[in-house]
């Protein structure tokens, strides 16, 4: 009896579907096979990454953003802000780490994908290099989101900026999920829609 249950459990693990986001396009489709689908997934990553890099650089490099409040002693973090703003910053960081929103899920999913490279029933049909490449890009995007979150929150000079910054980061992190949903609905053409449907059924 236990043997049958173990077999069912092992079968369920193998039947785990790929994440329904644009990074899975790069796992299922190679650059030489169904190039439009591969490029679609990689293009969404570039959009996310470039937006995050722009946000990070705008806070770290002063010449790129002259509107920040600088007091000459705290680099890019405003020193003279009300206690209410500091309270909002720490509450936001606490909620961010406790709830585990989109960037945290991306990091967790990337780790799971690294560990599951050998567990897919279709592993013989899927290049381990593509598995690794997609998971690595997901890891970069999730890490950049978390870095940008901390920088933007502690660089905020009022409560409104604290809230708006965390919302903006979450939106950027969810672009790949939203783009996948639109791909399923056919907004990016039939070729991309077929690729998204394959991912939805792929195990």
mmCIF file of C-alpha atoms in Angstrom:
data_model
loop_
_atom_site.group_PDB
_atom_site.id
_atom_site.type_symbol
_atom_site.label_atom_id
_atom_site.label_comp_id
_atom_site.label_asym_id
_atom_site.label_seq_id
_atom_site.Cartn_x
_atom_site.Cartn_y
_atom_site.Cartn_z
ATOM 1 C CA UNK A 1 0.000 0.000 0.000
ATOM 2 C CA UNK A 2 2.780 2.394 0.915
ATOM 3 C CA UNK A 3 4.534 1.550 -2.336
ATOM 4 C CA UNK A 4 1.502 2.628 -4.353
ATOM 5 C CA UNK A 5 1.229 5.883 -2.380
ATOM 6 C CA UNK A 6 4.925 6.553 -2.909
ATOM 7 C CA UNK A 7 4.526 5.946 -6.629
ATOM 8 C CA UNK A 8 1.572 8.346 -6.775
ATOM 9 C CA UNK A 9 3.559 10.981 -4.886
ATOM 10 C CA UNK A 10 6.510 10.590 -7.241
ATOM 11 C CA UNK A 11 4.148 10.774 -10.214
ATOM 12 C CA UNK A 12 2.633 14.013 -8.874
ATOM 13 C CA UNK A 13 6.086 15.558 -8.575
ATOM 14 C CA UNK A 14 6.877 14.684 -12.155
ATOM 15 C CA UNK A 15 3.505 16.037 -13.282
ATOM 16 C CA UNK A 16 4.209 19.520 -11.874
ATOM 17 C CA UNK A 17 3.609 22.063 -14.589
ATOM 18 C CA UNK A 18 5.942 24.853 -15.573
ATOM 19 C CA UNK A 19 5.262 28.306 -14.089
ATOM 20 C CA UNK A 20 2.723 30.216 -16.153
ATOM 21 C CA UNK A 21 4.924 33.184 -16.964
ATOM 22 C CA UNK A 22 7.137 34.357 -19.804
ATOM 23 C CA UNK A 23 10.290 32.721 -18.430
ATOM 24 C CA UNK A 24 8.805 29.331 -19.306
ATOM 25 C CA UNK A 25 8.861 30.379 -22.969
ATOM 26 C CA UNK A 26 12.667 30.168 -22.807
ATOM 27 C CA UNK A 27 12.549 26.663 -21.291
ATOM 28 C CA UNK A 28 10.192 25.090 -23.796
ATOM 29 C CA UNK A 29 11.420 26.998 -26.867
ATOM 30 C CA UNK A 30 15.036 27.328 -27.957
ATOM 31 C CA UNK A 31 16.447 30.282 -29.927
ATOM 32 C CA UNK A 32 16.679 28.068 -33.019
ATOM 33 C CA UNK A 33 13.329 26.342 -32.460
ATOM 34 C CA UNK A 34 10.243 28.561 -32.290
ATOM 35 C CA UNK A 35 12.421 31.666 -32.111
ATOM 36 C CA UNK A 36 9.476 34.124 -31.768
ATOM 37 C CA UNK A 37 8.385 32.415 -28.536
ATOM 38 C CA UNK A 38 11.917 32.341 -27.136
ATOM 39 C CA UNK A 39 12.477 35.992 -28.054
ATOM 40 C CA UNK A 40 9.111 36.940 -26.525
ATOM 41 C CA UNK A 41 10.131 35.479 -23.166
ATOM 42 C CA UNK A 42 13.599 37.017 -23.316
ATOM 43 C CA UNK A 43 12.156 40.375 -24.417
ATOM 44 C CA UNK A 44 9.847 40.521 -21.393
ATOM 45 C CA UNK A 45 12.849 39.854 -19.147
ATOM 46 C CA UNK A 46 14.740 42.723 -20.822
ATOM 47 C CA UNK A 47 11.827 45.098 -20.218
ATOM 48 C CA UNK A 48 11.714 44.171 -16.522
ATOM 49 C CA UNK A 49 15.481 44.278 -16.081
ATOM 50 C CA UNK A 50 15.955 47.633 -17.840
ATOM 51 C CA UNK A 51 13.183 49.232 -15.796
ATOM 52 C CA UNK A 52 14.722 47.944 -12.568
ATOM 53 C CA UNK A 53 18.235 49.055 -13.540
ATOM 54 C CA UNK A 54 16.893 52.510 -14.378
ATOM 55 C CA UNK A 55 15.236 52.760 -10.959
ATOM 56 C CA UNK A 56 18.362 51.580 -9.140
ATOM 57 C CA UNK A 57 20.708 53.899 -11.028
ATOM 58 C CA UNK A 58 18.365 56.847 -10.540
ATOM 59 C CA UNK A 59 18.910 56.515 -6.793
ATOM 60 C CA UNK A 60 22.572 55.540 -6.698
ATOM 61 C CA UNK A 61 23.972 57.930 -9.304
ATOM 62 C CA UNK A 62 23.039 61.454 -8.300
ATOM 63 C CA UNK A 63 23.549 63.003 -11.719
ATOM 64 C CA UNK A 64 20.771 60.801 -13.153
ATOM 65 C CA UNK A 65 18.157 62.108 -10.742
ATOM 66 C CA UNK A 66 18.556 65.618 -9.344
ATOM 67 C CA UNK A 67 15.142 65.710 -7.694
ATOM 68 C CA UNK A 68 16.106 63.572 -4.687
ATOM 69 C CA UNK A 69 16.532 65.216 -1.311
ATOM 70 C CA UNK A 70 20.223 65.150 -0.370
ATOM 71 C CA UNK A 71 21.623 66.462 2.885
ATOM 72 C CA UNK A 72 25.262 65.786 2.048
ATOM 73 C CA UNK A 73 25.782 63.062 4.649
ATOM 74 C CA UNK A 74 23.495 60.171 3.732
ATOM 75 C CA UNK A 75 24.375 59.537 0.067
ATOM 76 C CA UNK A 76 21.040 58.762 -1.651
ATOM 77 C CA UNK A 77 19.003 58.285 1.565
ATOM 78 C CA UNK A 78 17.361 61.457 2.886
ATOM 79 C CA UNK A 79 18.520 62.118 6.425
ATOM 80 C CA UNK A 80 15.995 64.673 7.636
ATOM 81 C CA UNK A 81 12.621 62.991 7.157
ATOM 82 C CA UNK A 82 9.695 62.890 9.599
ATOM 83 C CA UNK A 83 9.387 59.978 11.995
ATOM 84 C CA UNK A 84 6.133 59.016 10.274
ATOM 85 C CA UNK A 85 8.065 58.399 7.049
ATOM 86 C CA UNK A 86 10.645 56.252 8.847
ATOM 87 C CA UNK A 87 7.795 54.318 10.483
ATOM 88 C CA UNK A 88 6.148 53.762 7.080
ATOM 89 C CA UNK A 89 9.463 52.600 5.611
ATOM 90 C CA UNK A 90 10.045 49.944 8.258
ATOM 91 C CA UNK A 91 6.408 48.788 8.220
ATOM 92 C CA UNK A 92 6.597 48.438 4.434
ATOM 93 C CA UNK A 93 9.820 46.417 4.619
ATOM 94 C CA UNK A 94 8.309 44.200 7.330
ATOM 95 C CA UNK A 95 5.156 43.570 5.288
ATOM 96 C CA UNK A 96 7.248 43.035 2.140
ATOM 97 C CA UNK A 97 9.379 40.305 3.729
ATOM 98 C CA UNK A 98 6.502 38.747 5.671
ATOM 99 C CA UNK A 99 3.939 38.397 2.899
ATOM 100 C CA UNK A 100 6.393 37.308 0.198
ATOM 101 C CA UNK A 101 5.011 39.084 -2.829
ATOM 102 C CA UNK A 102 5.953 38.775 -6.525
ATOM 103 C CA UNK A 103 9.765 39.306 -6.264
ATOM 104 C CA UNK A 104 10.020 36.839 -3.388
ATOM 105 C CA UNK A 105 8.001 34.288 -5.356
ATOM 106 C CA UNK A 106 10.310 34.769 -8.329
ATOM 107 C CA UNK A 107 13.333 33.916 -6.181
ATOM 108 C CA UNK A 108 11.603 30.880 -4.711
ATOM 109 C CA UNK A 109 10.445 29.700 -8.140
ATOM 110 C CA UNK A 110 13.953 30.136 -9.539
ATOM 111 C CA UNK A 111 15.336 27.935 -6.761
ATOM 112 C CA UNK A 112 12.654 25.314 -7.354
ATOM 113 C CA UNK A 113 13.379 25.284 -11.079
ATOM 114 C CA UNK A 114 17.108 24.808 -10.442
ATOM 115 C CA UNK A 115 16.291 21.824 -8.211
ATOM 116 C CA UNK A 116 13.750 20.327 -10.646
ATOM 117 C CA UNK A 117 15.881 20.337 -13.797
ATOM 118 C CA UNK A 118 16.126 16.541 -13.730
ATOM 119 C CA UNK A 119 12.560 15.866 -12.556
ATOM 120 C CA UNK A 120 10.506 16.677 -15.654
ATOM 121 C CA UNK A 121 9.069 13.754 -17.605
ATOM 122 C CA UNK A 122 10.008 15.627 -20.777
ATOM 123 C CA UNK A 123 13.582 16.336 -19.684
ATOM 124 C CA UNK A 124 14.892 14.403 -22.655
ATOM 125 C CA UNK A 125 13.057 16.893 -24.880
ATOM 126 C CA UNK A 126 14.146 19.988 -22.952
ATOM 127 C CA UNK A 127 17.694 21.262 -22.880
ATOM 128 C CA UNK A 128 19.129 21.580 -19.374
ATOM 129 C CA UNK A 129 20.918 24.696 -20.626
ATOM 130 C CA UNK A 130 17.585 26.362 -21.400
ATOM 131 C CA UNK A 131 16.288 25.315 -17.992
ATOM 132 C CA UNK A 132 19.321 26.882 -16.340
ATOM 133 C CA UNK A 133 19.244 30.016 -18.521
ATOM 134 C CA UNK A 134 15.591 30.722 -17.775
ATOM 135 C CA UNK A 135 15.991 30.096 -14.046
ATOM 136 C CA UNK A 136 19.100 32.280 -13.914
ATOM 137 C CA UNK A 137 17.289 35.198 -15.586
ATOM 138 C CA UNK A 138 14.371 34.743 -13.192
ATOM 139 C CA UNK A 139 16.832 34.838 -10.283
ATOM 140 C CA UNK A 140 18.440 38.040 -11.600
ATOM 141 C CA UNK A 141 15.064 39.721 -12.017
ATOM 142 C CA UNK A 142 13.877 38.728 -8.546
ATOM 143 C CA UNK A 143 17.136 39.864 -6.938
ATOM 144 C CA UNK A 144 17.060 43.182 -8.803
ATOM 145 C CA UNK A 145 13.474 43.728 -7.655
ATOM 146 C CA UNK A 146 14.395 43.197 -4.024
ATOM 147 C CA UNK A 147 17.440 45.485 -4.296
ATOM 148 C CA UNK A 148 15.377 48.193 -5.999
ATOM 149 C CA UNK A 149 12.673 47.835 -3.347
ATOM 150 C CA UNK A 150 15.037 48.522 -0.443
ATOM 151 C CA UNK A 151 16.751 51.391 -2.257
ATOM 152 C CA UNK A 152 13.520 53.099 -3.279
ATOM 153 C CA UNK A 153 11.781 52.684 0.054
ATOM 154 C CA UNK A 154 14.636 54.090 2.132
ATOM 155 C CA UNK A 155 15.265 56.848 -0.426
ATOM 156 C CA UNK A 156 11.669 58.043 -0.134
ATOM 157 C CA UNK A 157 11.113 61.355 1.611
ATOM 158 C CA UNK A 158 7.351 61.027 2.255
ATOM 159 C CA UNK A 159 4.796 58.323 2.953
ATOM 160 C CA UNK A 160 3.199 58.609 -0.495
ATOM 161 C CA UNK A 161 6.520 57.820 -2.184
ATOM 162 C CA UNK A 162 7.034 54.792 0.058
ATOM 163 C CA UNK A 163 3.690 53.297 -0.988
ATOM 164 C CA UNK A 164 4.008 54.250 -4.663
ATOM 165 C CA UNK A 165 7.517 52.787 -4.901
ATOM 166 C CA UNK A 166 6.477 49.400 -3.543
ATOM 167 C CA UNK A 167 3.491 49.345 -5.922
ATOM 168 C CA UNK A 168 5.750 50.215 -8.868
ATOM 169 C CA UNK A 169 8.218 47.434 -8.018
ATOM 170 C CA UNK A 170 5.437 44.877 -7.742
ATOM 171 C CA UNK A 171 4.017 45.960 -11.088
ATOM 172 C CA UNK A 172 7.404 45.519 -12.773
ATOM 173 C CA UNK A 173 7.818 42.100 -11.176
ATOM 174 C CA UNK A 174 4.378 41.014 -12.421
ATOM 175 C CA UNK A 175 4.929 42.076 -16.044
ATOM 176 C CA UNK A 176 5.963 38.534 -17.029
ATOM 177 C CA UNK A 177 2.785 37.068 -15.475
ATOM 178 C CA UNK A 178 0.537 39.677 -17.087
ATOM 179 C CA UNK A 179 2.230 39.233 -20.469
ATOM 180 C CA UNK A 180 1.696 35.462 -20.252
ATOM 181 C CA UNK A 181 -2.013 35.953 -19.540
ATOM 182 C CA UNK A 182 -2.273 38.263 -22.543
ATOM 183 C CA UNK A 183 -0.390 35.702 -24.641
ATOM 184 C CA UNK A 184 -2.941 33.053 -23.655
ATOM 185 C CA UNK A 185 -5.689 35.402 -24.832
ATOM 186 C CA UNK A 186 -3.945 35.871 -28.181
ATOM 187 C CA UNK A 187 -2.974 39.538 -27.821
ATOM 188 C CA UNK A 188 0.516 38.871 -29.232
ATOM 189 C CA UNK A 189 -0.492 36.767 -32.197
ATOM 190 C CA UNK A 190 -1.319 33.148 -32.890
ATOM 191 C CA UNK A 191 2.278 31.896 -32.722
ATOM 192 C CA UNK A 192 2.813 33.267 -29.206
ATOM 193 C CA UNK A 193 -0.631 32.051 -28.161
ATOM 194 C CA UNK A 194 0.195 28.508 -29.279
ATOM 195 C CA UNK A 195 3.459 28.674 -27.336
ATOM 196 C CA UNK A 196 1.618 29.810 -24.204
ATOM 197 C CA UNK A 197 -0.924 26.999 -24.564
ATOM 198 C CA UNK A 198 1.909 24.469 -24.850
ATOM 199 C CA UNK A 199 3.409 25.794 -21.591
ATOM 200 C CA UNK A 200 0.026 25.555 -19.854
ATOM 201 C CA UNK A 201 -0.221 21.877 -20.775
ATOM 202 C CA UNK A 202 3.474 21.053 -20.450
ATOM 203 C CA UNK A 203 4.479 18.907 -17.483
#
